[in-house]
C-alpha cells in the first residue's frame, strides 16, 4: 500500500497532533507483515519518503507568537490561500496514480477525487468550544468543513466519545467511521528517584509539586485550576509545562499574584525531561473543558504519576477508572480532589497502581495495527 499523508502538521513542535502522527507512522513502518505500508509525506509542494525532521522548538514558537499579533481577517486570508495552493498541488500529485490512499491529517478534508481519503478528525472543539480557539482557525473551519466533508471516504478518530459526536452532528454513516485510541510514547516510564531529584534541582523546583502539561490555551481551563489552588489546604507548587498557546492570559497575572513563587512555568520541554517531571509530581492536574483524547493523562499514568482530570468529554473513557475525576467548572470540587490526593498516601498509591495498569493497555503497536486495518478496509472497498 502506497500511502500519501498530509505532513503539514508534522512541521510543528511535537504536541498532540504531530506527536500522534510521528508515533503512528513510525510504528506503522516498523510493523512486519505481508501488507507493508509505504509512507509518502506531502508538505504541500512535494512528496517525500519518510517523516520530516522535527522542528526546533525555539524558532517555531517565536514564529507562532508573531502570527498571534496579526489580525484574524488577514490570517484567515493567508490560511485560505495556503489551503487553495495545497489542494491544487495535491490534485496534481495524486492524479499520477502512484498512491493508493490519502490520509488527511489537517482540519478539513482536501478537495481531491483521485484517491480514497481517510480523514482524521480528532475532536469537535472548533464547533463545541469555538470561543477557545483563534478566530481565524474557527472561521476557516466553518467555511470549509461542510463544503469539504463529502471528500472523506472514511473518518478516523481517537475515542468513542468523538465518534459518537461526529455521528450525531454530521449524521455520518456508522460503517464509515472508526475510533482508534492513542498511546503514551515508549519514553514515558517511571524515572529513578535520584534522576528526578537532579532534574528538580536543575529547574529550581522546591519540594513537592503539582504538574500541568499542555498548551496554555483557554480550553485547558487553567483559570479554574488557579481558583482551585487558592482554596486548597495545601500550599504546594504548580509546574506548568507547554508552549504559550493562544488567547488572553489574564489568568496568568492572577496566578502570579496569588501563587507567587509557587508558580513555575517551564515552557516546552523535551520528552526525557517531561518523563522525569511526571515521575516526580505529586499529581498531574488536567482540568480541561474538552478533549478528543488527552494524551497527558496516559503519559502521566505510564510514569507512575497520579492523575486528576475532568469528568467531561473523552477523559473518563481514557482514564478508565484510574484517575480522580472532577467537574472542571467547579473549583471547590477540584480543590477537594487535590487535597485528597495530597493528604492520603493510600489513595495516591491506589491511583498510581491503577494508572500504571491503565496505561499498559494502550500501545502504539495496537494503534498502528488498528489504523492499518482501517486503511486496508477503505482501500478494499474502493477497489471493489
PDB file of N, CA and C in Angstrom, residues 316-370:
ATOM      1  N   UNK A 316     -13.121  10.589  30.916  1.00  0.00           N
ATOM      2  CA  UNK A 316     -13.463   9.385  31.691  1.00  0.00           C
ATOM      3  C   UNK A 316     -13.210   8.095  30.908  1.00  0.00           C
ATOM      4  N   UNK A 317     -13.456   8.124  29.609  1.00  0.00           N
ATOM      5  CA  UNK A 317     -13.197   6.961  28.758  1.00  0.00           C
ATOM      6  C   UNK A 317     -11.716   6.620  28.737  1.00  0.00           C
ATOM      7  N   UNK A 318     -10.874   7.625  28.582  1.00  0.00           N
ATOM      8  CA  UNK A 318      -9.428   7.404  28.508  1.00  0.00           C
ATOM      9  C   UNK A 318      -8.866   6.966  29.854  1.00  0.00           C
ATOM     10  N   UNK A 319      -9.306   7.614  30.934  1.00  0.00           N
ATOM     11  CA  UNK A 319      -8.792   7.298  32.267  1.00  0.00           C
ATOM     12  C   UNK A 319      -9.256   5.936  32.754  1.00  0.00           C
ATOM     13  N   UNK A 320     -10.454   5.521  32.340  1.00  0.00           N
ATOM     14  CA  UNK A 320     -10.925   4.177  32.657  1.00  0.00           C
ATOM     15  C   UNK A 320     -10.967   3.834  34.131  1.00  0.00           C
ATOM     16  N   UNK A 321     -11.360   4.767  34.989  1.00  0.00           N
ATOM     17  CA  UNK A 321     -11.463   4.487  36.416  1.00  0.00           C
ATOM     18  C   UNK A 321     -10.142   4.571  37.156  1.00  0.00           C
ATOM     19  N   UNK A 322      -9.077   5.009  36.488  1.00  0.00           N
ATOM     20  CA  UNK A 322      -7.749   5.058  37.113  1.00  0.00           C
ATOM     21  C   UNK A 322      -7.340   6.477  37.500  1.00  0.00           C
ATOM     22  N   UNK A 323      -8.257   7.440  37.407  1.00  0.00           N
ATOM     23  CA  UNK A 323      -7.961   8.825  37.765  1.00  0.00           C
ATOM     24  C   UNK A 323      -9.059   9.355  38.675  1.00  0.00           C
ATOM     25  N   UNK A 324      -8.760  10.423  39.393  1.00  0.00           N
ATOM     26  CA  UNK A 324      -9.776  11.129  40.168  1.00  0.00           C
ATOM     27  C   UNK A 324     -10.450  12.112  39.227  1.00  0.00           C
ATOM     28  N   UNK A 325     -11.745  11.923  38.989  1.00  0.00           N
ATOM     29  CA  UNK A 325     -12.491  12.772  38.063  1.00  0.00           C
ATOM     30  C   UNK A 325     -13.146  13.930  38.808  1.00  0.00           C
ATOM     31  N   UNK A 326     -13.126  15.107  38.169  1.00  0.00           N
ATOM     32  CA  UNK A 326     -13.697  16.302  38.793  1.00  0.00           C
ATOM     33  C   UNK A 326     -14.516  17.076  37.778  1.00  0.00           C
ATOM     34  N   UNK A 327     -15.385  17.934  38.286  1.00  0.00           N
ATOM     35  CA  UNK A 327     -16.116  18.874  37.448  1.00  0.00           C
ATOM     36  C   UNK A 327     -15.188  20.060  37.174  1.00  0.00           C
ATOM     37  N   UNK A 328     -14.752  20.252  35.930  1.00  0.00           N
ATOM     38  CA  UNK A 328     -13.767  21.307  35.668  1.00  0.00           C
ATOM     39  C   UNK A 328     -14.292  22.712  35.902  1.00  0.00           C
ATOM     40  N   UNK A 329     -15.598  22.866  35.967  1.00  0.00           N
ATOM     41  CA  UNK A 329     -16.188  24.186  36.190  1.00  0.00           C
ATOM     42  C   UNK A 329     -16.469  24.458  37.669  1.00  0.00           C
ATOM     43  N   UNK A 330     -16.061  23.541  38.528  1.00  0.00           N
ATOM     44  CA  UNK A 330     -16.291  23.688  39.966  1.00  0.00           C
ATOM     45  C   UNK A 330     -14.952  23.700  40.699  1.00  0.00           C
ATOM     46  N   UNK A 331     -14.399  24.882  40.990  1.00  0.00           N
ATOM     47  CA  UNK A 331     -13.096  24.956  41.663  1.00  0.00           C
ATOM     48  C   UNK A 331     -13.065  24.235  43.009  1.00  0.00           C
ATOM     49  N   UNK A 332     -14.186  24.233  43.723  1.00  0.00           N
ATOM     50  CA  UNK A 332     -14.214  23.554  45.021  1.00  0.00           C
ATOM     51  C   UNK A 332     -14.063  22.049  44.854  1.00  0.00           C
ATOM     52  N   UNK A 333     -14.683  21.491  43.831  1.00  0.00           N
ATOM     53  CA  UNK A 333     -14.544  20.061  43.561  1.00  0.00           C
ATOM     54  C   UNK A 333     -13.094  19.728  43.215  1.00  0.00           C
ATOM     55  N   UNK A 334     -12.476  20.566  42.389  1.00  0.00           N
ATOM     56  CA  UNK A 334     -11.088  20.358  42.013  1.00  0.00           C
ATOM     57  C   UNK A 334     -10.170  20.511  43.221  1.00  0.00           C
ATOM     58  N   UNK A 335     -10.424  21.501  44.053  1.00  0.00           N
ATOM     59  CA  UNK A 335      -9.605  21.699  45.252  1.00  0.00           C
ATOM     60  C   UNK A 335      -9.714  20.513  46.204  1.00  0.00           C
ATOM     61  N   UNK A 336     -10.923  19.991  46.367  1.00  0.00           N
ATOM     62  CA  UNK A 336     -11.118  18.833  47.244  1.00  0.00           C
ATOM     63  C   UNK A 336     -10.363  17.608  46.717  1.00  0.00           C
ATOM     64  N   UNK A 337     -10.350  17.440  45.398  1.00  0.00           N
ATOM     65  CA  UNK A 337      -9.626  16.320  44.802  1.00  0.00           C
ATOM     66  C   UNK A 337      -8.126  16.457  45.030  1.00  0.00           C
ATOM     67  N   UNK A 338      -7.606  17.663  44.848  1.00  0.00           N
ATOM     68  CA  UNK A 338      -6.176  17.900  45.068  1.00  0.00           C
ATOM     69  C   UNK A 338      -5.809  17.600  46.520  1.00  0.00           C
ATOM     70  N   UNK A 339      -6.604  18.114  47.458  1.00  0.00           N
ATOM     71  CA  UNK A 339      -6.332  17.873  48.877  1.00  0.00           C
ATOM     72  C   UNK A 339      -6.378  16.387  49.209  1.00  0.00           C
ATOM     73  N   UNK A 340      -7.347  15.667  48.636  1.00  0.00           N
ATOM     74  CA  UNK A 340      -7.476  14.230  48.914  1.00  0.00           C
ATOM     75  C   UNK A 340      -6.247  13.472  48.432  1.00  0.00           C
ATOM     76  N   UNK A 341      -5.814  13.774  47.221  1.00  0.00           N
ATOM     77  CA  UNK A 341      -4.644  13.071  46.676  1.00  0.00           C
ATOM     78  C   UNK A 341      -3.388  13.394  47.481  1.00  0.00           C
ATOM     79  N   UNK A 342      -3.237  14.650  47.884  1.00  0.00           N
ATOM     80  CA  UNK A 342      -2.033  15.054  48.613  1.00  0.00           C
ATOM     81  C   UNK A 342      -2.011  14.540  50.048  1.00  0.00           C
ATOM     82  N   UNK A 343      -3.173  14.413  50.668  1.00  0.00           N
ATOM     83  CA  UNK A 343      -3.234  14.089  52.097  1.00  0.00           C
ATOM     84  C   UNK A 343      -3.395  12.601  52.380  1.00  0.00           C
ATOM     85  N   UNK A 344      -3.798  11.809  51.377  1.00  0.00           N
ATOM     86  CA  UNK A 344      -3.996  10.377  51.593  1.00  0.00           C
ATOM     87  C   UNK A 344      -2.978   9.590  50.776  1.00  0.00           C
ATOM     88  N   UNK A 345      -1.928   9.110  51.416  1.00  0.00           N
ATOM     89  CA  UNK A 345      -0.911   8.333  50.697  1.00  0.00           C
ATOM     90  C   UNK A 345      -1.499   7.032  50.162  1.00  0.00           C
ATOM     91  N   UNK A 346      -2.471   6.465  50.894  1.00  0.00           N
ATOM     92  CA  UNK A 346      -3.100   5.221  50.443  1.00  0.00           C
ATOM     93  C   UNK A 346      -3.863   5.454  49.133  1.00  0.00           C
ATOM     94  N   UNK A 347      -4.617   6.542  49.085  1.00  0.00           N
ATOM     95  CA  UNK A 347      -5.376   6.851  47.862  1.00  0.00           C
ATOM     96  C   UNK A 347      -4.425   7.166  46.710  1.00  0.00           C
ATOM     97  N   UNK A 348      -3.361   7.882  47.014  1.00  0.00           N
ATOM     98  CA  UNK A 348      -2.382   8.226  45.979  1.00  0.00           C
ATOM     99  C   UNK A 348      -1.751   6.957  45.405  1.00  0.00           C
ATOM    100  N   UNK A 349      -1.379   6.019  46.271  1.00  0.00           N
ATOM    101  CA  UNK A 349      -0.788   4.767  45.793  1.00  0.00           C
ATOM    102  C   UNK A 349      -1.785   3.951  44.971  1.00  0.00           C
ATOM    103  N   UNK A 350      -3.051   4.036  45.341  1.00  0.00           N
ATOM    104  CA  UNK A 350      -4.091   3.341  44.576  1.00  0.00           C
ATOM    105  C   UNK A 350      -4.191   3.913  43.166  1.00  0.00           C
ATOM    106  N   UNK A 351      -4.133   5.247  43.055  1.00  0.00           N
ATOM    107  CA  UNK A 351      -4.170   5.878  41.741  1.00  0.00           C
ATOM    108  C   UNK A 351      -2.936   5.509  40.920  1.00  0.00           C
ATOM    109  N   UNK A 352      -1.784   5.451  41.550  1.00  0.00           N
ATOM    110  CA  UNK A 352      -0.558   5.072  40.837  1.00  0.00           C
ATOM    111  C   UNK A 352      -0.683   3.658  40.293  1.00  0.00           C
ATOM    112  N   UNK A 353      -1.139   2.744  41.146  1.00  0.00           N
ATOM    113  CA  UNK A 353      -1.267   1.341  40.728  1.00  0.00           C
ATOM    114  C   UNK A 353      -2.265   1.191  39.578  1.00  0.00           C
ATOM    115  N   UNK A 354      -3.420   1.811  39.716  1.00  0.00           N
ATOM    116  CA  UNK A 354      -4.432   1.714  38.667  1.00  0.00           C
ATOM    117  C   UNK A 354      -3.964   2.414  37.388  1.00  0.00           C
ATOM    118  N   UNK A 355      -3.263   3.531  37.549  1.00  0.00           N
ATOM    119  CA  UNK A 355      -2.790   4.272  36.390  1.00  0.00           C
ATOM    120  C   UNK A 355      -1.769   3.495  35.575  1.00  0.00           C
ATOM    121  N   UNK A 356      -0.822   2.851  36.247  1.00  0.00           N
ATOM    122  CA  UNK A 356       0.169   2.045  35.533  1.00  0.00           C
ATOM    123  C   UNK A 356      -0.505   0.918  34.753  1.00  0.00           C
ATOM    124  N   UNK A 357      -1.501   0.294  35.367  1.00  0.00           N
ATOM    125  CA  UNK A 357      -2.223  -0.791  34.683  1.00  0.00           C
ATOM    126  C   UNK A 357      -3.025  -0.250  33.506  1.00  0.00           C
ATOM    127  N   UNK A 358      -3.627   0.920  33.694  1.00  0.00           N
ATOM    128  CA  UNK A 358      -4.425   1.504  32.600  1.00  0.00           C
ATOM    129  C   UNK A 358      -3.540   1.896  31.430  1.00  0.00           C
ATOM    130  N   UNK A 359      -2.419   2.551  31.706  1.00  0.00           N
ATOM    131  CA  UNK A 359      -1.515   2.987  30.640  1.00  0.00           C
ATOM    132  C   UNK A 359      -0.975   1.801  29.851  1.00  0.00           C
ATOM    133  N   UNK A 360      -0.774   0.680  30.522  1.00  0.00           N
ATOM    134  CA  UNK A 360      -0.230  -0.506  29.860  1.00  0.00           C
ATOM    135  C   UNK A 360      -1.195  -1.079  28.828  1.00  0.00           C
ATOM    136  N   UNK A 361      -2.468  -0.698  28.910  1.00  0.00           N
ATOM    137  CA  UNK A 361      -3.452  -1.189  27.942  1.00  0.00           C
ATOM    138  C   UNK A 361      -3.377  -0.461  26.604  1.00  0.00           C
ATOM    139  N   UNK A 362      -2.679   0.668  26.597  1.00  0.00           N
ATOM    140  CA  UNK A 362      -2.513   1.426  25.361  1.00  0.00           C
ATOM    141  C   UNK A 362      -1.121   1.163  24.796  1.00  0.00           C
ATOM    142  N   UNK A 363      -1.028   1.017  23.490  1.00  0.00           N
ATOM    143  CA  UNK A 363       0.288   0.878  22.864  1.00  0.00           C
ATOM    144  C   UNK A 363       0.215   1.400  21.438  1.00  0.00           C
ATOM    145  N   UNK A 364       1.328   1.950  20.954  1.00  0.00           N
ATOM    146  CA  UNK A 364       1.357   2.449  19.585  1.00  0.00           C
ATOM    147  C   UNK A 364       1.320   1.309  18.581  1.00  0.00           C
ATOM    148  N   UNK A 365       1.770   0.127  18.981  1.00  0.00           N
ATOM    149  CA  UNK A 365       1.665  -1.008  18.063  1.00  0.00           C
ATOM    150  C   UNK A 365       0.199  -1.352  17.831  1.00  0.00           C
ATOM    151  N   UNK A 366      -0.583  -1.363  18.895  1.00  0.00           N
ATOM    152  CA  UNK A 366      -2.023  -1.613  18.740  1.00  0.00           C
ATOM    153  C   UNK A 366      -2.664  -0.532  17.879  1.00  0.00           C
ATOM    154  N   UNK A 367      -2.315   0.738  18.166  1.00  0.00           N
ATOM    155  CA  UNK A 367      -2.869   1.849  17.394  1.00  0.00           C
ATOM    156  C   UNK A 367      -2.510   1.719  15.918  1.00  0.00           C
ATOM    157  N   UNK A 368      -1.248   1.381  15.637  1.00  0.00           N
ATOM    158  CA  UNK A 368      -0.799   1.251  14.250  1.00  0.00           C
ATOM    159  C   UNK A 368      -1.496   0.098  13.537  1.00  0.00           C
ATOM    160  N   UNK A 369      -1.630  -1.031  14.221  1.00  0.00           N
ATOM    161  CA  UNK A 369      -2.289  -2.192  13.593  1.00  0.00           C
ATOM    162  C   UNK A 369      -3.758  -1.911  13.300  1.00  0.00           C
ATOM    163  N   UNK A 370      -4.449  -1.281  14.248  1.00  0.00           N
ATOM    164  CA  UNK A 370      -5.866  -0.985  14.038  1.00  0.00           C
ATOM    165  C   UNK A 370      -6.047   0.077  12.955  1.00  0.00           C
TER     166      UNK A 370
END
